[in-house]
Amino acid sequence: MVSRHAGDSNATVELTAARQQRRARIIAVAIDSAAHGYDAVHIRVVAERAGVAASTVYQYFSSKDHLLVACLDEMVAAWELSVRAETRRISDPYRRLLHVADTVTRGLLSAPLLASAVTRAYLSADSAASAHANSVRHRLSQMMTAALAGTCATDQHAEIGDLIADLCVANMLALVQGRATAVEARHRLERTIAVLSRHRVEELPHCS
């Protein structure tokens, strides 16, 4: 009896891992498709390229927009990983914040059609996609907070992280909608972070 339960447990773990792999494969294919624009993403084609049935895609994502918001969440997660080691080498918190913000901007500008596709979906995210939309904003906030404070973040650090994350989202929308250039978006971030650095960052507690 015990061994049957142990086997059942292993089977559950394997099933979960298999589902995670399928989900990751679907997102990877969707990101590749979205690099050609929003209209290039079709659930049936994504499913075929990912080696699953269209119904399987819908088990994970209720709509094309839901899938694309999940893609954006995955992109932000990748940026978050890429800046961790880099920010440790930058001593000034203002420079760390700006570096992280630049990483996000460069990530968007490196694939304009992809950025436009995932941002369009983010703007129209419904309740089914809300968890991923919230995760995008939360990840951005965590990136900024960690850049500012490392592992000893306080509520004050988190407030600044939230502010810069919201500015990054606003810049993201402005960039893909053609309301701002990359230079303008960076200047906006630079000015905001500089003001925070002068008036608030110096007053924040530091790690001992």
Tab-separated table of N, CA and C in Angstrom, residues 24-161:
chain	number	residue	atom	x	y	z
A	24	ALA	N	5.617	25.678	-21.012
A	24	ALA	CA	6.808	26.434	-21.409
A	24	ALA	C	7.006	26.382	-22.920
A	25	ARG	N	6.725	25.216	-23.511
A	25	ARG	CA	6.876	25.058	-24.958
A	25	ARG	C	5.859	25.916	-25.698
A	26	ILE	N	4.638	25.955	-25.200
A	26	ILE	CA	3.588	26.783	-25.810
A	26	ILE	C	3.976	28.257	-25.758
A	27	ILE	N	4.470	28.711	-24.615
A	27	ILE	CA	4.858	30.117	-24.469
A	27	ILE	C	6.030	30.450	-25.384
A	28	ALA	N	7.012	29.546	-25.468
A	28	ALA	CA	8.171	29.790	-26.331
A	28	ALA	C	7.750	29.937	-27.791
A	29	VAL	N	6.854	29.071	-28.238
A	29	VAL	CA	6.362	29.149	-29.620
A	29	VAL	C	5.567	30.434	-29.829
A	30	ALA	N	4.751	30.801	-28.851
A	30	ALA	CA	3.949	32.024	-28.964
A	30	ALA	C	4.835	33.263	-29.034
A	31	ILE	N	5.902	33.294	-28.242
A	31	ILE	CA	6.840	34.422	-28.295
A	31	ILE	C	7.478	34.510	-29.671
A	32	ASP	N	7.867	33.362	-30.209
A	32	ASP	CA	8.472	33.340	-31.541
A	32	ASP	C	7.484	33.836	-32.594
A	33	SER	N	6.228	33.432	-32.484
A	33	SER	CA	5.201	33.881	-33.429
A	33	SER	C	4.930	35.369	-33.275
A	34	ALA	N	4.860	35.841	-32.026
A	34	ALA	CA	4.549	37.250	-31.759
A	34	ALA	C	5.655	38.184	-32.220
A	35	ALA	N	6.849	37.643	-32.467
A	35	ALA	CA	7.938	38.463	-33.009
A	35	ALA	C	7.583	39.005	-34.387
A	36	HIS	N	6.565	38.410	-35.013
A	36	HIS	CA	6.089	38.873	-36.322
A	36	HIS	C	4.832	39.731	-36.193
A	37	GLY	N	4.414	40.013	-34.966
A	37	GLY	CA	3.263	40.882	-34.738
A	37	GLY	C	2.082	40.161	-34.121
A	38	TYR	N	1.163	40.941	-33.607
A	38	TYR	CA	-0.022	40.412	-32.922
A	38	TYR	C	-0.834	39.498	-33.831
A	39	ASP	N	-1.038	39.924	-35.072
A	39	ASP	CA	-1.885	39.156	-35.992
A	39	ASP	C	-1.229	37.869	-36.467
A	40	ALA	N	0.067	37.708	-36.185
A	40	ALA	CA	0.766	36.484	-36.590
A	40	ALA	C	0.559	35.351	-35.594
A	41	VAL	N	-0.069	35.650	-34.465
A	41	VAL	CA	-0.273	34.634	-33.427
A	41	VAL	C	-1.648	33.998	-33.593
A	42	HIS	N	-1.674	32.698	-33.840
A	42	HIS	CA	-2.921	31.938	-33.969
A	42	HIS	C	-2.812	30.706	-33.074
A	43	ILE	N	-3.794	30.506	-32.235
A	43	ILE	CA	-3.755	29.395	-31.282
A	43	ILE	C	-3.522	28.059	-31.985
A	44	ARG	N	-4.209	27.836	-33.105
A	44	ARG	CA	-4.070	26.559	-33.810
A	44	ARG	C	-2.629	26.347	-34.273
A	45	VAL	N	-2.016	27.405	-34.820
A	45	VAL	CA	-0.637	27.301	-35.310
A	45	VAL	C	0.338	27.128	-34.147
A	46	VAL	N	0.116	27.875	-33.078
A	46	VAL	CA	0.963	27.731	-31.886
A	46	VAL	C	0.897	26.296	-31.374
A	47	ALA	N	-0.306	25.759	-31.307
A	47	ALA	CA	-0.484	24.388	-30.824
A	47	ALA	C	0.260	23.392	-31.711
A	48	GLU	N	0.102	23.554	-33.019
A	48	GLU	CA	0.752	22.639	-33.958
A	48	GLU	C	2.267	22.686	-33.804
A	49	ARG	N	2.827	23.889	-33.722
A	49	ARG	CA	4.280	24.032	-33.594
A	49	ARG	C	4.786	23.544	-32.237
A	50	ALA	N	3.937	23.636	-31.216
A	50	ALA	CA	4.328	23.180	-29.874
A	50	ALA	C	4.118	21.682	-29.693
A	51	GLY	N	3.495	21.052	-30.695
A	51	GLY	CA	3.277	19.611	-30.629
A	51	GLY	C	2.149	19.196	-29.712
A	52	VAL	N	1.149	20.076	-29.582
A	52	VAL	CA	-0.010	19.762	-28.736
A	52	VAL	C	-1.284	20.086	-29.509
A	53	ALA	N	-2.408	19.659	-28.973
A	53	ALA	CA	-3.697	20.002	-29.573
A	53	ALA	C	-4.089	21.420	-29.174
A	54	ALA	N	-4.905	22.058	-30.000
A	54	ALA	CA	-5.381	23.405	-29.667
A	54	ALA	C	-6.129	23.394	-28.338
A	55	SER	N	-6.855	22.312	-28.082
A	55	SER	CA	-7.589	22.212	-26.815
A	55	SER	C	-6.637	22.207	-25.620
A	56	THR	N	-5.434	21.691	-25.827
A	56	THR	CA	-4.437	21.696	-24.752
A	56	THR	C	-3.988	23.116	-24.438
A	57	VAL	N	-3.800	23.917	-25.483
A	57	VAL	CA	-3.431	25.325	-25.269
A	57	VAL	C	-4.498	26.010	-24.432
A	58	TYR	N	-5.763	25.726	-24.756
A	58	TYR	CA	-6.870	26.368	-24.033
A	58	TYR	C	-7.006	25.860	-22.593
A	59	GLN	N	-6.386	24.723	-22.290
A	59	GLN	CA	-6.360	24.278	-20.894
A	59	GLN	C	-5.502	25.209	-20.038
A	60	TYR	N	-4.513	25.824	-20.679
A	60	TYR	CA	-3.606	26.723	-19.965
A	60	TYR	C	-4.011	28.187	-20.114
A	61	PHE	N	-4.494	28.547	-21.285
A	61	PHE	CA	-4.774	29.949	-21.602
A	61	PHE	C	-6.151	30.067	-22.249
A	62	SER	N	-6.969	30.954	-21.711
A	62	SER	CA	-8.357	31.045	-22.162
A	62	SER	C	-8.506	31.745	-23.504
A	63	SER	N	-7.484	32.487	-23.922
A	63	SER	CA	-7.578	33.256	-25.162
A	63	SER	C	-6.178	33.593	-25.664
A	64	LYS	N	-6.125	34.120	-26.856
A	64	LYS	CA	-4.855	34.580	-27.425
A	64	LYS	C	-4.239	35.675	-26.562
A	65	ASP	N	-5.057	36.623	-26.096
A	65	ASP	CA	-4.531	37.699	-25.251
A	65	ASP	C	-3.987	37.150	-23.937
A	66	HIS	N	-4.673	36.183	-23.366
A	66	HIS	CA	-4.194	35.544	-22.134
A	66	HIS	C	-2.817	34.930	-22.374
A	67	LEU	N	-2.655	34.238	-23.492
A	67	LEU	CA	-1.375	33.627	-23.840
A	67	LEU	C	-0.288	34.687	-24.002
A	68	LEU	N	-0.609	35.787	-24.664
A	68	LEU	CA	0.392	36.828	-24.905
A	68	LEU	C	0.786	37.561	-23.624
A	69	VAL	N	-0.152	37.731	-22.710
A	69	VAL	CA	0.207	38.340	-21.419
A	69	VAL	C	1.140	37.402	-20.656
A	70	ALA	N	0.901	36.097	-20.761
A	70	ALA	CA	1.808	35.122	-20.150
A	70	ALA	C	3.192	35.207	-20.790
A	71	CYS	N	3.230	35.480	-22.089
A	71	CYS	CA	4.508	35.672	-22.781
A	71	CYS	C	5.252	36.880	-22.214
A	72	LEU	N	4.533	37.973	-22.008
A	72	LEU	CA	5.150	39.171	-21.427
A	72	LEU	C	5.684	38.866	-20.027
A	73	ASP	N	4.921	38.133	-19.249
A	73	ASP	CA	5.362	37.749	-17.906
A	73	ASP	C	6.658	36.953	-17.985
A	74	GLU	N	6.736	36.053	-18.948
A	74	GLU	CA	7.944	35.242	-19.135
A	74	GLU	C	9.122	36.113	-19.558
A	75	MET	N	8.874	37.097	-20.406
A	75	MET	CA	9.932	38.007	-20.844
A	75	MET	C	10.485	38.810	-19.670
A	76	VAL	N	9.587	39.327	-18.843
A	76	VAL	CA	10.025	40.109	-17.681
A	76	VAL	C	10.818	39.225	-16.722
A	77	ALA	N	10.390	37.978	-16.556
A	77	ALA	CA	11.122	37.044	-15.694
A	77	ALA	C	12.546	36.837	-16.213
A	78	ALA	N	12.703	36.759	-17.535
A	78	ALA	CA	14.036	36.594	-18.127
A	78	ALA	C	14.895	37.834	-17.889
A	79	TRP	N	14.293	39.025	-18.033
A	79	TRP	CA	15.041	40.260	-17.756
A	79	TRP	C	15.465	40.308	-16.295
A	80	GLU	N	14.574	39.863	-15.422
A	80	GLU	CA	14.866	39.866	-13.983
A	80	GLU	C	16.098	39.018	-13.684
A	81	LEU	N	16.185	37.858	-14.304
A	81	LEU	CA	17.348	36.996	-14.105
A	81	LEU	C	18.614	37.626	-14.663
A	82	SER	N	18.498	38.283	-15.811
A	82	SER	CA	19.682	38.824	-16.482
A	82	SER	C	20.331	39.972	-15.727
A	83	VAL	N	19.556	40.710	-14.924
A	83	VAL	CA	20.124	41.882	-14.250
A	83	VAL	C	20.668	41.575	-12.857
A	84	ARG	N	20.385	40.407	-12.327
A	84	ARG	CA	20.778	40.121	-10.937
A	84	ARG	C	22.280	40.250	-10.723
A	85	ALA	N	23.061	39.541	-11.524
A	85	ALA	CA	24.515	39.581	-11.355
A	85	ALA	C	25.071	40.950	-11.724
A	86	GLU	N	24.489	41.568	-12.749
A	86	GLU	CA	24.997	42.858	-13.215
A	86	GLU	C	24.844	43.945	-12.159
A	87	THR	N	23.704	43.982	-11.490
A	87	THR	CA	23.460	45.059	-10.531
A	87	THR	C	24.348	44.936	-9.295
A	88	ARG	N	24.817	43.738	-8.999
A	88	ARG	CA	25.702	43.572	-7.835
A	88	ARG	C	27.019	44.322	-8.025
A	89	ARG	N	27.396	44.555	-9.267
A	89	ARG	CA	28.664	45.232	-9.539
A	89	ARG	C	28.531	46.752	-9.546
A	90	ILE	N	27.310	47.259	-9.370
A	90	ILE	CA	27.070	48.704	-9.402
A	90	ILE	C	26.778	49.162	-7.976
A	91	SER	N	27.623	50.030	-7.444
A	91	SER	CA	27.486	50.415	-6.030
A	91	SER	C	26.407	51.466	-5.800
A	92	ASP	N	26.216	52.356	-6.759
A	92	ASP	CA	25.272	53.460	-6.571
A	92	ASP	C	23.840	53.003	-6.851
A	93	PRO	N	22.912	53.169	-5.913
A	93	PRO	CA	21.531	52.700	-6.128
A	93	PRO	C	20.844	53.376	-7.308
A	94	TYR	N	21.142	54.655	-7.548
A	94	TYR	CA	20.567	55.359	-8.694
A	94	TYR	C	21.000	54.686	-9.985
A	95	ARG	N	22.281	54.364	-10.089
A	95	ARG	CA	22.788	53.700	-11.291
A	95	ARG	C	22.195	52.300	-11.445
A	96	ARG	N	22.000	51.626	-10.330
A	96	ARG	CA	21.390	50.293	-10.407
A	96	ARG	C	19.963	50.374	-10.935
A	97	LEU	N	19.192	51.314	-10.402
A	97	LEU	CA	17.816	51.489	-10.875
A	97	LEU	C	17.784	51.805	-12.363
A	98	LEU	N	18.649	52.716	-12.779
A	98	LEU	CA	18.666	53.115	-14.185
A	98	LEU	C	19.092	51.953	-15.077
A	99	HIS	N	20.039	51.159	-14.597
A	99	HIS	CA	20.487	50.000	-15.372
A	99	HIS	C	19.346	49.005	-15.577
A	100	VAL	N	18.597	48.746	-14.515
A	100	VAL	CA	17.472	47.812	-14.616
A	100	VAL	C	16.410	48.361	-15.568
A	101	ALA	N	16.101	49.656	-15.433
A	101	ALA	CA	15.112	50.275	-16.323
A	101	ALA	C	15.580	50.227	-17.773
A	102	ASP	N	16.875	50.449	-17.988
A	102	ASP	CA	17.432	50.368	-19.344
A	102	ASP	C	17.311	48.956	-19.905
A	103	THR	N	17.505	47.968	-19.057
A	103	THR	CA	17.390	46.573	-19.496
A	103	THR	C	15.985	46.280	-20.005
A	104	VAL	N	14.984	46.781	-19.290
A	104	VAL	CA	13.593	46.599	-19.708
A	104	VAL	C	13.345	47.293	-21.043
A	105	THR	N	13.820	48.540	-21.158
A	105	THR	CA	13.614	49.299	-22.397
A	105	THR	C	14.299	48.622	-23.572
A	106	ARG	N	15.553	48.190	-23.376
A	106	ARG	CA	16.282	47.514	-24.456
A	106	ARG	C	15.591	46.214	-24.848
A	107	GLY	N	15.077	45.508	-23.856
A	107	GLY	CA	14.376	44.262	-24.149
A	107	GLY	C	13.173	44.482	-25.045
A	108	LEU	N	12.454	45.565	-24.808
A	108	LEU	CA	11.293	45.895	-25.639
A	108	LEU	C	11.717	46.319	-27.036
A	109	LEU	N	12.720	47.196	-27.101
A	109	LEU	CA	13.119	47.754	-28.390
A	109	LEU	C	13.828	46.738	-29.275
A	110	SER	N	14.346	45.668	-28.675
A	110	SER	CA	15.053	44.666	-29.475
A	110	SER	C	14.106	43.893	-30.391
A	111	ALA	N	12.823	43.886	-30.060
A	111	ALA	CA	11.822	43.180	-30.876
A	111	ALA	C	10.531	43.994	-30.865
A	112	PRO	N	10.454	45.050	-31.678
A	112	PRO	CA	9.312	45.976	-31.627
A	112	PRO	C	7.957	45.318	-31.868
A	113	LEU	N	7.880	44.398	-32.827
A	113	LEU	CA	6.597	43.758	-33.122
A	113	LEU	C	6.157	42.855	-31.970
A	114	LEU	N	7.119	42.177	-31.364
A	114	LEU	CA	6.817	41.356	-30.188
A	114	LEU	C	6.339	42.241	-29.043
A	115	ALA	N	7.047	43.347	-28.817
A	115	ALA	CA	6.658	44.277	-27.748
A	115	ALA	C	5.253	44.807	-27.976
A	116	SER	N	4.952	45.145	-29.228
A	116	SER	CA	3.626	45.663	-29.553
A	116	SER	C	2.548	44.608	-29.302
A	117	ALA	N	2.843	43.363	-29.673
A	117	ALA	CA	1.857	42.284	-29.516
A	117	ALA	C	1.544	42.021	-28.048
A	118	VAL	N	2.585	41.878	-27.231
A	118	VAL	CA	2.343	41.537	-25.824
A	118	VAL	C	1.769	42.726	-25.054
A	119	THR	N	2.152	43.934	-25.460
A	119	THR	CA	1.615	45.120	-24.783
A	119	THR	C	0.150	45.321	-25.128
A	120	ARG	N	-0.204	45.070	-26.382
A	120	ARG	CA	-1.614	45.157	-26.790
A	120	ARG	C	-2.458	44.191	-25.961
A	121	ALA	N	-1.941	42.988	-25.766
A	121	ALA	CA	-2.666	42.004	-24.954
A	121	ALA	C	-2.725	42.443	-23.494
A	122	TYR	N	-1.646	43.013	-23.005
A	122	TYR	CA	-1.591	43.479	-21.615
A	122	TYR	C	-2.645	44.554	-21.370
A	123	LEU	N	-2.808	45.442	-22.337
A	123	LEU	CA	-3.785	46.525	-22.204
A	123	LEU	C	-5.218	46.002	-22.140
A	124	SER	N	-5.470	44.900	-22.820
A	124	SER	CA	-6.838	44.380	-22.882
A	124	SER	C	-7.023	43.132	-22.020
A	125	ALA	N	-6.119	42.929	-21.066
A	125	ALA	CA	-6.186	41.725	-20.223
A	125	ALA	C	-7.513	41.647	-19.477
A	126	ASP	N	-8.172	40.497	-19.594
A	126	ASP	CA	-9.433	40.293	-18.879
A	126	ASP	C	-9.160	39.580	-17.559
A	127	SER	N	-10.222	39.174	-16.882
A	127	SER	CA	-10.052	38.560	-15.565
A	127	SER	C	-9.230	37.274	-15.635
A	128	ALA	N	-9.347	36.544	-16.743
A	128	ALA	CA	-8.596	35.297	-16.878
A	128	ALA	C	-7.096	35.549	-16.962
A	129	ALA	N	-6.731	36.690	-17.547
A	129	ALA	CA	-5.312	37.028	-17.712
A	129	ALA	C	-4.794	37.920	-16.597
A	130	SER	N	-5.653	38.262	-15.649
A	130	SER	CA	-5.274	39.245	-14.628
A	130	SER	C	-4.111	38.774	-13.757
A	131	ALA	N	-4.040	37.472	-13.497
A	131	ALA	CA	-2.943	36.969	-12.660
A	131	ALA	C	-1.599	37.215	-13.329
A	132	HIS	N	-1.537	36.977	-14.646
A	132	HIS	CA	-0.293	37.230	-15.370
A	132	HIS	C	-0.013	38.723	-15.474
A	133	ALA	N	-1.046	39.520	-15.699
A	133	ALA	CA	-0.869	40.976	-15.772
A	133	ALA	C	-0.348	41.511	-14.440
A	134	ASN	N	-0.916	41.018	-13.350
A	134	ASN	CA	-0.442	41.429	-12.030
A	134	ASN	C	0.988	40.963	-11.787
A	135	SER	N	1.309	39.787	-12.296
A	135	SER	CA	2.659	39.252	-12.128
A	135	SER	C	3.682	40.100	-12.868
A	136	VAL	N	3.322	40.601	-14.050
A	136	VAL	CA	4.223	41.477	-14.808
A	136	VAL	C	4.588	42.696	-13.974
A	137	ARG	N	3.574	43.337	-13.425
A	137	ARG	CA	3.812	44.537	-12.633
A	137	ARG	C	4.591	44.198	-11.362
A	138	HIS	N	4.252	43.065	-10.733
A	138	HIS	CA	4.931	42.657	-9.501
A	138	HIS	C	6.403	42.351	-9.762
A	139	ARG	N	6.682	41.667	-10.859
A	139	ARG	CA	8.073	41.357	-11.203
A	139	ARG	C	8.869	42.639	-11.430
A	140	LEU	N	8.288	43.571	-12.178
A	140	LEU	CA	8.974	44.839	-12.428
A	140	LEU	C	9.262	45.555	-11.114
A	141	SER	N	8.278	45.579	-10.230
A	141	SER	CA	8.458	46.227	-8.934
A	141	SER	C	9.560	45.543	-8.129
A	142	GLN	N	9.571	44.216	-8.138
A	142	GLN	CA	10.614	43.474	-7.425
A	142	GLN	C	11.995	43.771	-7.994
A	143	MET	N	12.084	43.863	-9.327
A	143	MET	CA	13.361	44.177	-9.960
A	143	MET	C	13.890	45.518	-9.482
A	144	MET	N	13.010	46.517	-9.452
A	144	MET	CA	13.427	47.858	-9.052
A	144	MET	C	13.772	47.908	-7.565
A	145	THR	N	12.959	47.246	-6.756
A	145	THR	CA	13.208	47.233	-5.312
A	145	THR	C	14.527	46.538	-5.000
A	146	ALA	N	14.781	45.408	-5.659
A	146	ALA	CA	16.029	44.680	-5.438
A	146	ALA	C	17.231	45.487	-5.904
A	147	ALA	N	17.079	46.210	-7.021
A	147	ALA	CA	18.176	47.046	-7.507
A	147	ALA	C	18.519	48.125	-6.496
A	148	LEU	N	17.502	48.640	-5.851
A	148	LEU	CA	17.698	49.727	-4.886
A	148	LEU	C	18.231	49.228	-3.551
A	149	ALA	N	17.715	48.087	-3.089
A	149	ALA	CA	17.979	47.681	-1.706
A	149	ALA	C	18.607	46.311	-1.538
A	150	GLY	N	18.707	45.527	-2.596
A	150	GLY	CA	19.231	44.182	-2.438
A	150	GLY	C	18.284	43.317	-1.627
A	151	THR	N	18.826	42.631	-0.631
A	151	THR	CA	18.013	41.701	0.166
A	151	THR	C	17.464	42.326	1.443
A	152	CYS	N	17.700	43.624	1.655
A	152	CYS	CA	17.238	44.248	2.911
A	152	CYS	C	16.209	45.337	2.626
A	153	ALA	N	15.281	45.047	1.719
A	153	ALA	CA	14.290	46.051	1.321
A	153	ALA	C	13.322	46.363	2.457
A	154	THR	N	13.009	47.643	2.591
A	154	THR	CA	12.000	48.105	3.544
A	154	THR	C	10.756	48.528	2.767
A	155	ASP	N	9.737	48.956	3.476
A	155	ASP	CA	8.533	49.463	2.819
A	155	ASP	C	8.857	50.677	1.953
A	156	GLN	N	9.813	51.494	2.389
A	156	GLN	CA	10.195	52.670	1.603
A	156	GLN	C	10.836	52.268	0.283
A	157	HIS	N	11.716	51.259	0.345
A	157	HIS	CA	12.317	50.753	-0.891
A	157	HIS	C	11.228	50.233	-1.835
A	158	ALA	N	10.278	49.493	-1.268
A	158	ALA	CA	9.203	48.907	-2.073
A	158	ALA	C	8.339	49.986	-2.720
A	159	GLU	N	8.094	51.079	-2.006
A	159	GLU	CA	7.308	52.184	-2.574
A	159	GLU	C	8.006	52.778	-3.787
A	160	ILE	N	9.321	52.955	-3.683
A	160	ILE	CA	10.079	53.481	-4.821
A	160	ILE	C	10.092	52.460	-5.954
A	161	GLY	N	10.246	51.177	-5.610
A	161	GLY	CA	10.198	50.135	-6.632
A	161	GLY	C	8.875	50.136	-7.373
